[in-house]
mmCIF file of C-alpha atoms in Angstrom:
data_model
loop_
_atom_site.group_PDB
_atom_site.id
_atom_site.type_symbol
_atom_site.label_atom_id
_atom_site.label_comp_id
_atom_site.label_asym_id
_atom_site.label_seq_id
_atom_site.Cartn_x
_atom_site.Cartn_y
_atom_site.Cartn_z
ATOM 1 C CA UNK C 6 148.552 167.963 373.248
ATOM 2 C CA UNK C 7 150.003 169.022 369.880
ATOM 3 C CA UNK C 8 153.146 167.103 368.813
ATOM 4 C CA UNK C 9 152.639 164.267 371.320
ATOM 5 C CA UNK C 10 152.193 160.828 369.743
ATOM 6 C CA UNK C 11 148.989 158.876 370.449
ATOM 7 C CA UNK C 12 149.440 155.327 371.592
ATOM 8 C CA UNK C 13 146.913 152.794 369.980
ATOM 9 C CA UNK C 14 145.587 149.840 371.921
ATOM 10 C CA UNK C 15 147.185 146.611 370.702
ATOM 11 C CA UNK C 16 144.821 144.088 368.996
ATOM 12 C CA UNK C 17 143.336 141.322 370.994
ATOM 13 C CA UNK C 18 143.923 137.615 370.448
ATOM 14 C CA UNK C 19 140.542 136.978 368.573
ATOM 15 C CA UNK C 20 141.267 139.632 365.957
ATOM 16 C CA UNK C 21 144.658 138.176 365.253
ATOM 17 C CA UNK C 22 143.237 134.680 364.755
ATOM 18 C CA UNK C 23 140.576 135.980 362.243
ATOM 19 C CA UNK C 24 143.204 137.788 360.187
ATOM 20 C CA UNK C 25 145.382 134.696 359.958
ATOM 21 C CA UNK C 26 142.404 132.468 358.750
ATOM 22 C CA UNK C 27 141.313 134.893 356.022
ATOM 23 C CA UNK C 28 144.861 135.276 354.738
ATOM 24 C CA UNK C 29 145.331 131.503 354.560
ATOM 25 C CA UNK C 30 142.049 131.026 352.667
ATOM 26 C CA UNK C 31 143.054 133.664 350.122
ATOM 27 C CA UNK C 32 146.333 131.874 349.578
ATOM 28 C CA UNK C 33 144.521 128.562 348.977
ATOM 29 C CA UNK C 34 142.217 130.106 346.354
ATOM 30 C CA UNK C 35 145.181 131.458 344.474
ATOM 31 C CA UNK C 36 147.448 128.443 344.674
ATOM 32 C CA UNK C 37 145.050 125.405 344.231
ATOM 33 C CA UNK C 38 144.291 124.585 340.497
ATOM 34 C CA UNK C 39 140.607 124.278 339.280
ATOM 35 C CA UNK C 40 139.197 126.277 342.090
ATOM 36 C CA UNK C 41 139.355 129.639 340.316
ATOM 37 C CA UNK C 42 136.089 130.999 338.840
ATOM 38 C CA UNK C 43 135.446 130.230 335.089
ATOM 39 C CA UNK C 44 132.656 130.249 332.421
ATOM 40 C CA UNK C 45 130.826 126.902 331.928
ATOM 41 C CA UNK C 46 131.606 124.758 328.838
ATOM 42 C CA UNK C 47 128.398 123.549 327.065
ATOM 43 C CA UNK C 48 128.396 120.525 324.762
ATOM 44 C CA UNK C 49 125.354 119.340 322.737
ATOM 45 C CA UNK C 50 124.763 115.566 322.690
ATOM 46 C CA UNK C 51 122.825 114.492 319.595
ATOM 47 C CA UNK C 52 120.980 111.197 319.107
ATOM 48 C CA UNK C 53 119.965 110.539 315.455
ATOM 49 C CA UNK C 54 121.185 109.370 312.034
ATOM 50 C CA UNK C 55 123.484 111.755 310.239
ATOM 51 C CA UNK C 56 122.979 111.686 306.486
ATOM 52 C CA UNK C 57 124.829 113.780 303.920
ATOM 53 C CA UNK C 58 125.744 117.458 303.779
ATOM 54 C CA UNK C 59 124.910 118.102 307.440
ATOM 55 C CA UNK C 60 121.380 116.720 307.219
ATOM 56 C CA UNK C 61 119.860 114.190 309.608
ATOM 57 C CA UNK C 62 117.625 111.467 308.205
ATOM 58 C CA UNK C 63 115.829 110.269 311.359
ATOM 59 C CA UNK C 64 114.083 111.632 314.434
ATOM 60 C CA UNK C 65 116.545 113.765 316.385
ATOM 61 C CA UNK C 66 117.010 114.215 320.160
ATOM 62 C CA UNK C 67 119.319 116.953 321.529
ATOM 63 C CA UNK C 68 120.673 116.954 325.099
ATOM 64 C CA UNK C 69 123.211 119.355 326.686
ATOM 65 C CA UNK C 70 126.128 118.595 329.011
ATOM 66 C CA UNK C 71 128.356 120.894 331.103
ATOM 67 C CA UNK C 72 131.944 120.634 332.286
ATOM 68 C CA UNK C 73 130.872 120.961 335.892
ATOM 69 C CA UNK C 74 128.142 122.262 338.146
ATOM 70 C CA UNK C 75 126.336 125.370 336.995
ATOM 71 C CA UNK C 76 124.200 127.777 338.919
ATOM 72 C CA UNK C 77 121.426 128.259 336.356
ATOM 73 C CA UNK C 78 120.376 127.223 332.816
ATOM 74 C CA UNK C 79 117.973 128.377 330.143
ATOM 75 C CA UNK C 80 116.797 126.457 327.048
ATOM 76 C CA UNK C 81 118.885 123.438 327.984
ATOM 77 C CA UNK C 82 116.071 120.924 328.335
ATOM 78 C CA UNK C 83 116.176 117.870 326.018
ATOM 79 C CA UNK C 84 114.585 118.590 322.640
ATOM 80 C CA UNK C 85 113.218 116.208 320.004
ATOM 81 C CA UNK C 86 112.603 116.882 316.287
ATOM 82 C CA UNK C 87 110.208 114.492 314.555
ATOM 83 C CA UNK C 88 109.233 116.475 311.462
ATOM 84 C CA UNK C 89 111.297 117.371 308.393
ATOM 85 C CA UNK C 90 112.777 120.827 308.673
ATOM 86 C CA UNK C 91 115.153 122.957 306.676
ATOM 87 C CA UNK C 92 116.500 124.406 309.944
ATOM 88 C CA UNK C 93 115.360 124.378 313.581
ATOM 89 C CA UNK C 94 117.529 126.356 316.037
ATOM 90 C CA UNK C 95 118.023 125.728 319.781
ATOM 91 C CA UNK C 96 120.066 127.807 322.284
ATOM 92 C CA UNK C 97 121.342 126.570 325.664
ATOM 93 C CA UNK C 98 122.552 129.180 328.231
ATOM 94 C CA UNK C 99 124.316 128.368 331.540
ATOM 95 C CA UNK C 100 125.756 130.566 334.336
ATOM 96 C CA UNK C 101 128.487 129.851 336.872
ATOM 97 C CA UNK C 102 130.530 132.138 339.162
ATOM 98 C CA UNK C 103 129.067 135.139 337.459
ATOM 99 C CA UNK C 104 130.086 133.907 334.006
ATOM 100 C CA UNK C 105 127.417 133.060 331.347
ATOM 101 C CA UNK C 106 127.857 130.834 328.260
ATOM 102 C CA UNK C 107 125.387 130.369 325.368
ATOM 103 C CA UNK C 108 125.594 127.724 322.608
ATOM 104 C CA UNK C 109 123.303 127.895 319.575
ATOM 105 C CA UNK C 110 122.848 124.983 317.149
ATOM 106 C CA UNK C 111 120.693 124.654 314.022
ATOM 107 C CA UNK C 112 119.515 121.193 312.921
ATOM 108 C CA UNK C 113 118.301 120.137 309.451
ATOM 109 C CA UNK C 114 116.163 117.010 309.233
ATOM 110 C CA UNK C 115 114.918 115.264 306.084
ATOM 111 C CA UNK C 116 113.511 111.791 306.703
ATOM 112 C CA UNK C 117 111.525 111.640 303.462
ATOM 113 C CA UNK C 118 112.998 110.055 300.320
ATOM 114 C CA UNK C 119 112.408 111.869 297.038
ATOM 115 C CA UNK C 120 109.417 111.094 294.825
ATOM 116 C CA UNK C 121 110.697 109.320 291.693
ATOM 117 C CA UNK C 122 109.195 108.750 288.259
ATOM 118 C CA UNK C 123 110.487 107.369 284.952
ATOM 119 C CA UNK C 124 110.423 109.107 281.565
ATOM 120 C CA UNK C 125 111.159 107.301 278.279
ATOM 121 C CA UNK C 126 113.016 109.322 275.664
ATOM 122 C CA UNK C 127 110.390 108.829 272.953
ATOM 123 C CA UNK C 128 106.997 107.383 272.125
ATOM 124 C CA UNK C 129 106.692 103.692 271.115
ATOM 125 C CA UNK C 130 107.771 102.928 267.560
ATOM 126 C CA UNK C 131 104.654 100.960 266.563
ATOM 127 C CA UNK C 132 101.528 99.613 268.241
ATOM 128 C CA UNK C 133 102.881 100.276 271.730
ATOM 129 C CA UNK C 134 106.171 98.491 270.976
ATOM 130 C CA UNK C 135 109.747 99.798 270.964
ATOM 131 C CA UNK C 136 111.906 98.229 268.255
ATOM 132 C CA UNK C 137 115.335 99.781 268.891
ATOM 133 C CA UNK C 138 117.362 101.033 271.837
ATOM 134 C CA UNK C 139 115.803 103.646 274.104
ATOM 135 C CA UNK C 140 116.798 105.610 277.187
ATOM 136 C CA UNK C 141 114.802 105.689 280.419
ATOM 137 C CA UNK C 142 115.573 108.789 282.487
ATOM 138 C CA UNK C 143 114.472 108.878 286.112
ATOM 139 C CA UNK C 144 113.445 112.207 287.597
ATOM 140 C CA UNK C 145 112.318 113.218 291.046
ATOM 141 C CA UNK C 146 111.278 115.933 293.470
ATOM 142 C CA UNK C 147 112.201 116.500 297.126
ATOM 143 C CA UNK C 148 110.398 119.038 299.272
ATOM 144 C CA UNK C 149 112.941 119.528 302.055
ATOM 145 C CA UNK C 150 116.626 119.088 301.244
ATOM 146 C CA UNK C 151 116.161 119.156 297.462
ATOM 147 C CA UNK C 152 117.178 116.723 294.742
ATOM 148 C CA UNK C 153 120.848 115.861 294.249
ATOM 149 C CA UNK C 154 120.917 113.371 291.328
ATOM 150 C CA UNK C 155 118.971 110.748 289.338
ATOM 151 C CA UNK C 156 120.061 107.846 287.161
ATOM 152 C CA UNK C 157 119.475 107.248 283.452
ATOM 153 C CA UNK C 158 119.424 103.776 281.836
ATOM 154 C CA UNK C 159 119.809 102.770 278.177
ATOM 155 C CA UNK C 160 117.873 99.644 277.160
ATOM 156 C CA UNK C 161 118.687 97.579 274.065
ATOM 157 C CA UNK C 162 117.202 94.179 274.862
ATOM 158 C CA UNK C 163 116.343 91.453 275.443
ATOM 159 C CA UNK C 164 112.981 91.333 273.685
ATOM 160 C CA UNK C 165 110.074 91.133 276.096
ATOM 161 C CA UNK C 166 106.398 91.939 276.262
ATOM 162 C CA UNK C 167 107.153 93.402 279.718
ATOM 163 C CA UNK C 168 110.718 94.718 279.643
ATOM 164 C CA UNK C 169 111.585 96.448 282.938
ATOM 165 C CA UNK C 170 114.180 99.103 283.773
ATOM 166 C CA UNK C 171 114.883 100.277 287.339
ATOM 167 C CA UNK C 172 116.570 103.497 288.510
ATOM 168 C CA UNK C 173 116.778 105.816 291.517
ATOM 169 C CA UNK C 174 117.097 109.402 292.733
ATOM 170 C CA UNK C 175 119.046 110.739 295.715
ATOM 171 C CA UNK C 176 118.269 113.890 297.686
ATOM 172 C CA UNK C 177 120.825 116.255 299.272
ATOM 173 C CA UNK C 178 120.333 114.594 302.659
ATOM 174 C CA UNK C 179 121.312 111.208 301.204
ATOM 175 C CA UNK C 180 117.844 109.623 301.089
ATOM 176 C CA UNK C 181 117.425 107.307 298.084
ATOM 177 C CA UNK C 182 114.226 106.195 296.351
ATOM 178 C CA UNK C 183 113.857 103.900 293.356
ATOM 179 C CA UNK C 184 111.297 103.395 290.596
ATOM 180 C CA UNK C 185 110.871 101.152 287.579
ATOM 181 C CA UNK C 186 109.375 101.406 284.121
ATOM 182 C CA UNK C 187 107.866 98.568 282.079
ATOM 183 C CA UNK C 188 107.338 98.589 278.320
ATOM 184 C CA UNK C 189 107.100 96.275 275.318
ATOM 185 C CA UNK C 190 110.358 95.740 273.433
ATOM 186 C CA UNK C 191 110.986 93.767 270.235
ATOM 187 C CA UNK C 192 113.987 94.475 268.025
ATOM 188 C CA UNK C 193 113.974 91.138 266.183
ATOM 189 C CA UNK C 194 112.523 91.032 262.687
ATOM 190 C CA UNK C 195 110.206 88.178 261.665
ATOM 191 C CA UNK C 196 111.451 85.621 259.168
ATOM 192 C CA UNK C 197 110.464 84.392 255.727
ATOM 193 C CA UNK C 198 111.183 80.898 254.431
ATOM 194 C CA UNK C 199 110.996 79.267 251.032
ATOM 195 C CA UNK C 200 110.180 82.365 249.000
ATOM 196 C CA UNK C 201 109.520 81.273 245.402
ATOM 197 C CA UNK C 202 108.109 82.674 242.184
ATOM 198 C CA UNK C 203 106.489 80.485 239.543
ATOM 199 C CA UNK C 204 105.742 81.832 236.098
ATOM 200 C CA UNK C 205 102.234 81.782 234.699
ATOM 201 C CA UNK C 206 100.615 83.103 231.537
ATOM 202 C CA UNK C 207 101.559 86.778 231.916
ATOM 203 C CA UNK C 208 101.475 86.234 235.652
ATOM 204 C CA UNK C 209 103.636 85.180 238.576
ATOM 205 C CA UNK C 210 102.695 83.032 241.557
ATOM 206 C CA UNK C 211 104.673 84.271 244.578
ATOM 207 C CA UNK C 212 104.717 81.933 247.584
ATOM 208 C CA UNK C 213 106.357 82.004 251.021
ATOM 209 C CA UNK C 214 106.328 80.664 254.549
ATOM 210 C CA UNK C 215 106.553 82.973 257.546
ATOM 211 C CA UNK C 216 107.470 82.939 261.230
ATOM 212 C CA UNK C 217 104.703 82.994 263.831
ATOM 213 C CA UNK C 218 105.397 86.606 264.858
ATOM 214 C CA UNK C 219 104.651 87.922 261.351
ATOM 215 C CA UNK C 220 101.677 90.264 261.400
ATOM 216 C CA UNK C 221 101.495 90.914 257.673
ATOM 217 C CA UNK C 222 103.363 90.346 254.411
ATOM 218 C CA UNK C 223 103.928 92.970 251.737
ATOM 219 C CA UNK C 224 104.921 92.271 248.134
ATOM 220 C CA UNK C 225 106.438 95.115 246.138
ATOM 221 C CA UNK C 226 107.051 94.779 242.391
ATOM 222 C CA UNK C 227 109.361 96.717 240.081
ATOM 223 C CA UNK C 228 108.520 97.910 237.528
ATOM 224 C CA UNK C 229 105.185 98.718 239.075
ATOM 225 C CA UNK C 230 101.705 99.166 237.774
ATOM 226 C CA UNK C 231 100.588 102.056 235.606
ATOM 227 C CA UNK C 232 104.189 102.843 234.615
ATOM 228 C CA UNK C 233 105.286 103.414 238.192
ATOM 229 C CA UNK C 234 108.811 102.607 239.221
ATOM 230 C CA UNK C 235 107.456 100.158 241.792
ATOM 231 C CA UNK C 236 104.092 99.228 243.283
ATOM 232 C CA UNK C 237 102.855 97.336 246.310
ATOM 233 C CA UNK C 238 100.915 94.515 244.670
ATOM 234 C CA UNK C 239 99.978 92.613 247.832
ATOM 235 C CA UNK C 240 99.469 93.273 251.525
ATOM 236 C CA UNK C 241 97.955 90.711 253.857
ATOM 237 C CA UNK C 242 98.465 87.654 256.028
ATOM 238 C CA UNK C 243 98.333 84.844 253.466
ATOM 239 C CA UNK C 244 101.239 82.709 252.274
ATOM 240 C CA UNK C 245 100.932 83.356 248.557
ATOM 241 C CA UNK C 246 99.828 85.815 245.900
ATOM 242 C CA UNK C 247 99.237 85.668 242.143
ATOM 243 C CA UNK C 248 100.354 88.783 240.279
ATOM 244 C CA UNK C 249 98.751 89.279 236.867
ATOM 245 C CA UNK C 250 99.014 91.638 233.911
ATOM 246 C CA UNK C 251 102.717 91.028 233.313
ATOM 247 C CA UNK C 252 104.344 91.642 229.957
ATOM 248 C CA UNK C 253 105.894 88.541 228.405
ATOM 249 C CA UNK C 254 109.650 88.855 228.060
ATOM 250 C CA UNK C 255 109.973 91.577 230.735
ATOM 251 C CA UNK C 256 112.046 91.053 233.835
ATOM 252 C CA UNK C 257 110.364 91.827 237.181
ATOM 253 C CA UNK C 258 111.830 92.139 240.666
ATOM 254 C CA UNK C 259 109.704 91.158 243.662
ATOM 255 C CA UNK C 260 110.505 92.188 247.243
ATOM 256 C CA UNK C 261 108.642 90.084 249.773
ATOM 257 C CA UNK C 262 108.668 91.593 253.268
ATOM 258 C CA UNK C 263 107.522 90.148 256.603
ATOM 259 C CA UNK C 264 106.474 92.737 259.223
ATOM 260 C CA UNK C 265 105.697 92.101 262.888
ATOM 261 C CA UNK C 266 103.558 94.023 265.363
ATOM 262 C CA UNK C 267 106.542 96.177 266.396
ATOM 263 C CA UNK C 268 107.144 97.181 262.732
ATOM 264 C CA UNK C 269 110.318 95.119 262.462
ATOM 265 C CA UNK C 270 110.818 94.105 258.852
ATOM 266 C CA UNK C 271 112.756 91.436 256.988
ATOM 267 C CA UNK C 272 112.819 91.231 253.213
ATOM 268 C CA UNK C 273 113.778 88.823 250.435
ATOM 269 C CA UNK C 274 114.183 89.598 246.760
ATOM 270 C CA UNK C 275 113.712 87.479 243.675
ATOM 271 C CA UNK C 276 113.577 88.099 239.950
ATOM 272 C CA UNK C 277 111.328 86.558 237.352
ATOM 273 C CA UNK C 278 111.202 86.818 233.574
ATOM 274 C CA UNK C 279 107.565 86.999 232.589
ATOM 275 C CA UNK C 280 106.196 84.674 229.953
ATOM 276 C CA UNK C 281 103.029 84.170 227.982
ATOM 277 C CA UNK C 282 101.335 80.780 227.794
ATOM 278 C CA UNK C 283 104.669 79.101 227.109
ATOM 279 C CA UNK C 284 106.187 78.999 230.551
ATOM 280 C CA UNK C 285 109.530 77.255 230.357
ATOM 281 C CA UNK C 286 112.116 78.113 229.245
ATOM 282 C CA UNK C 287 111.486 81.828 229.602
ATOM 283 C CA UNK C 288 111.795 83.872 226.404
ATOM 284 C CA UNK C 289 115.439 83.990 225.318
ATOM 285 C CA UNK C 290 116.575 81.970 228.340
ATOM 286 C CA UNK C 291 119.971 80.314 228.074
ATOM 287 C CA UNK C 292 119.944 76.618 228.895
ATOM 288 C CA UNK C 293 122.497 73.856 229.120
ATOM 289 C CA UNK C 294 121.466 70.432 227.995
ATOM 290 C CA UNK C 295 117.977 69.393 226.962
ATOM 291 C CA UNK C 296 115.335 71.677 228.556
ATOM 292 C CA UNK C 297 111.878 70.793 229.796
ATOM 293 C CA UNK C 298 109.285 72.610 227.693
ATOM 294 C CA UNK C 299 106.190 73.603 229.676
ATOM 295 C CA UNK C 300 103.053 75.600 228.940
ATOM 296 C CA UNK C 301 99.682 76.443 230.432
ATOM 297 C CA UNK C 302 96.750 74.074 230.254
ATOM 298 C CA UNK C 303 93.944 74.771 227.787
ATOM 299 C CA UNK C 304 90.428 73.828 228.802
ATOM 300 C CA UNK C 305 89.078 70.696 227.025
ATOM 301 C CA UNK C 306 92.372 70.154 225.185
ATOM 302 C CA UNK C 307 93.185 66.404 224.965
ATOM 303 C CA UNK C 308 96.679 66.777 223.529
ATOM 304 C CA UNK C 309 99.091 69.392 222.260
ATOM 305 C CA UNK C 310 101.320 69.731 219.231
ATOM 306 C CA UNK C 311 104.854 71.027 219.775
ATOM 307 C CA UNK C 312 106.951 72.309 216.910
ATOM 308 C CA UNK C 313 110.636 73.144 217.265
ATOM 309 C CA UNK C 314 112.301 75.432 214.714
ATOM 310 C CA UNK C 315 115.947 76.032 214.052
ATOM 311 C CA UNK C 316 116.053 77.642 210.648
ATOM 312 C CA UNK C 317 113.425 75.073 209.694
ATOM 313 C CA UNK C 318 111.209 72.647 211.553
ATOM 314 C CA UNK C 319 113.324 70.020 213.288
ATOM 315 C CA UNK C 320 110.725 68.447 215.601
ATOM 316 C CA UNK C 321 106.980 67.929 215.902
ATOM 317 C CA UNK C 322 105.506 66.009 218.854
ATOM 318 C CA UNK C 323 102.044 65.393 220.376
ATOM 319 C CA UNK C 324 102.210 65.086 224.191
ATOM 320 C CA UNK C 325 98.998 64.630 226.171
ATOM 321 C CA UNK C 326 100.295 66.678 229.095
ATOM 322 C CA UNK C 327 101.430 70.304 229.432
ATOM 323 C CA UNK C 328 105.160 69.542 229.313
ATOM 324 C CA UNK C 329 107.670 67.827 227.086
ATOM 325 C CA UNK C 330 111.287 66.963 227.786
ATOM 326 C CA UNK C 331 113.558 67.467 224.794
ATOM 327 C CA UNK C 332 116.311 64.961 224.136
ATOM 328 C CA UNK C 333 119.845 65.493 223.037
ATOM 329 C CA UNK C 334 119.163 63.524 219.874
ATOM 330 C CA UNK C 335 115.946 62.578 218.096
ATOM 331 C CA UNK C 336 114.566 61.523 214.727
ATOM 332 C CA UNK C 337 112.089 63.605 212.736
ATOM 333 C CA UNK C 338 110.754 62.633 209.319
ATOM 334 C CA UNK C 339 113.457 60.016 208.957
ATOM 335 C CA UNK C 340 116.314 62.383 209.758
ATOM 336 C CA UNK C 341 118.547 62.310 212.811
ATOM 337 C CA UNK C 342 118.885 65.581 214.764
ATOM 338 C CA UNK C 343 121.085 66.661 217.645
ATOM 339 C CA UNK C 344 120.453 69.505 220.139
ATOM 340 C CA UNK C 345 123.295 71.755 219.128
ATOM 341 C CA UNK C 346 124.173 75.176 220.598
ATOM 342 C CA UNK C 347 122.126 78.005 219.116
ATOM 343 C CA UNK C 348 118.760 79.776 219.099
ATOM 344 C CA UNK C 349 115.560 77.712 218.993
ATOM 345 C CA UNK C 350 111.957 78.836 218.568
ATOM 346 C CA UNK C 351 109.049 76.679 219.616
ATOM 347 C CA UNK C 352 105.275 76.699 219.225
ATOM 348 C CA UNK C 353 102.398 74.908 220.928
ATOM 349 C CA UNK C 354 98.907 74.219 219.521
ATOM 350 C CA UNK C 355 96.152 72.695 221.655
ATOM 351 C CA UNK C 356 94.315 69.745 220.106
ATOM 352 C CA UNK C 357 90.778 68.551 220.828
ATOM 353 C CA UNK C 358 89.204 65.113 220.544
ATOM 354 C CA UNK C 359 91.057 62.112 219.141
ATOM 355 C CA UNK C 360 94.530 62.740 217.757
ATOM 356 C CA UNK C 361 93.471 61.120 214.502
ATOM 357 C CA UNK C 362 90.982 63.904 213.848
ATOM 358 C CA UNK C 363 93.768 66.530 213.947
ATOM 359 C CA UNK C 364 91.421 69.160 215.308
ATOM 360 C CA UNK C 365 93.508 72.085 216.554
ATOM 361 C CA UNK C 366 92.817 75.582 217.850
ATOM 362 C CA UNK C 367 92.731 78.282 215.210
ATOM 363 C CA UNK C 368 95.752 80.018 216.717
ATOM 364 C CA UNK C 369 98.830 78.683 218.443
ATOM 365 C CA UNK C 370 98.844 78.820 222.221
ATOM 366 C CA UNK C 371 102.024 80.833 221.881
ATOM 367 C CA UNK C 372 105.595 80.891 220.703
ATOM 368 C CA UNK C 373 108.855 81.532 222.480
ATOM 369 C CA UNK C 374 112.613 81.105 222.161
ATOM 370 C CA UNK C 375 115.512 79.678 224.124
ATOM 371 C CA UNK C 376 119.235 79.478 223.559
ATOM 372 C CA UNK C 377 121.241 76.296 223.991
ATOM 373 C CA UNK C 378 124.774 76.995 225.227
ATOM 374 C CA UNK C 379 127.809 74.785 225.267
#
């Protein structure tokens, strides 16, 4: 009937109890913390050695952990990297309560140290030897992470037949490798001892002693031969040399050099005033006191006649040897003489046979001068 309200049947006891239980459960889900639905949190757990710049330098194992139970996963199994790689990527995906989370990580592994070699800054100076400071630069290559830096070492001794320099290179991952370089090094010059020059008849006898590391000796003379400014007149391993063809009265400079296998060189200089057959004093030499007169030996001569002139003849003597020591005073032809300051000229004649026969060479052995000073 229109306009008459319809009376509904009241609910039974079972329906009321179900409604109350569902309402209470809904209230618990809303009010209790941690029970609400949320996306899973994924954390990678890495086992390996971390080097430099994000690179690993050992075998690498990757595990994944979650902040609670998850319903499903993909790609989250444990992974291991054993080979060098510039980048290997893994992705772990997990689902919970209808929410899905993915975490992607890329791993770089370089377990291999760089290859290192040494490079010297120049070739050996002589015969495989270095004789002054050098630089050894170390260089390298690295196939995976690339090279970061290499060392460089300057060497300036000590001397050694097997000098050794060590250095290293580092790659971007932090791996380090070293290398060494060996070479012969000698920066010490050999030595000369007792260098002397003795005058001869238009010649000079140069003598020396040398250290054991001397390979050769060179003698350079100035003025040189054939009107040259200087000439090398000797090169060899002996301890003496006789230079001939000198001009009497000319001054010569000799440079005697010792050279070792590494081309190190030490040098000594000496001067000599060349003479003819009359050796001492040298022509025009200034002397103090009574000089020793000396001359070269003449074959088969049994004595010599010396004559000393100062304006006129002031001495004549007949020594049997090739030298004669003047005195400060002497007597000649009944007159007393004294060696006074001034210029003296002297002559020598070789004599043959008995002195009584007075048999002399046709020409004097030579003549020379000296000056007596105060």
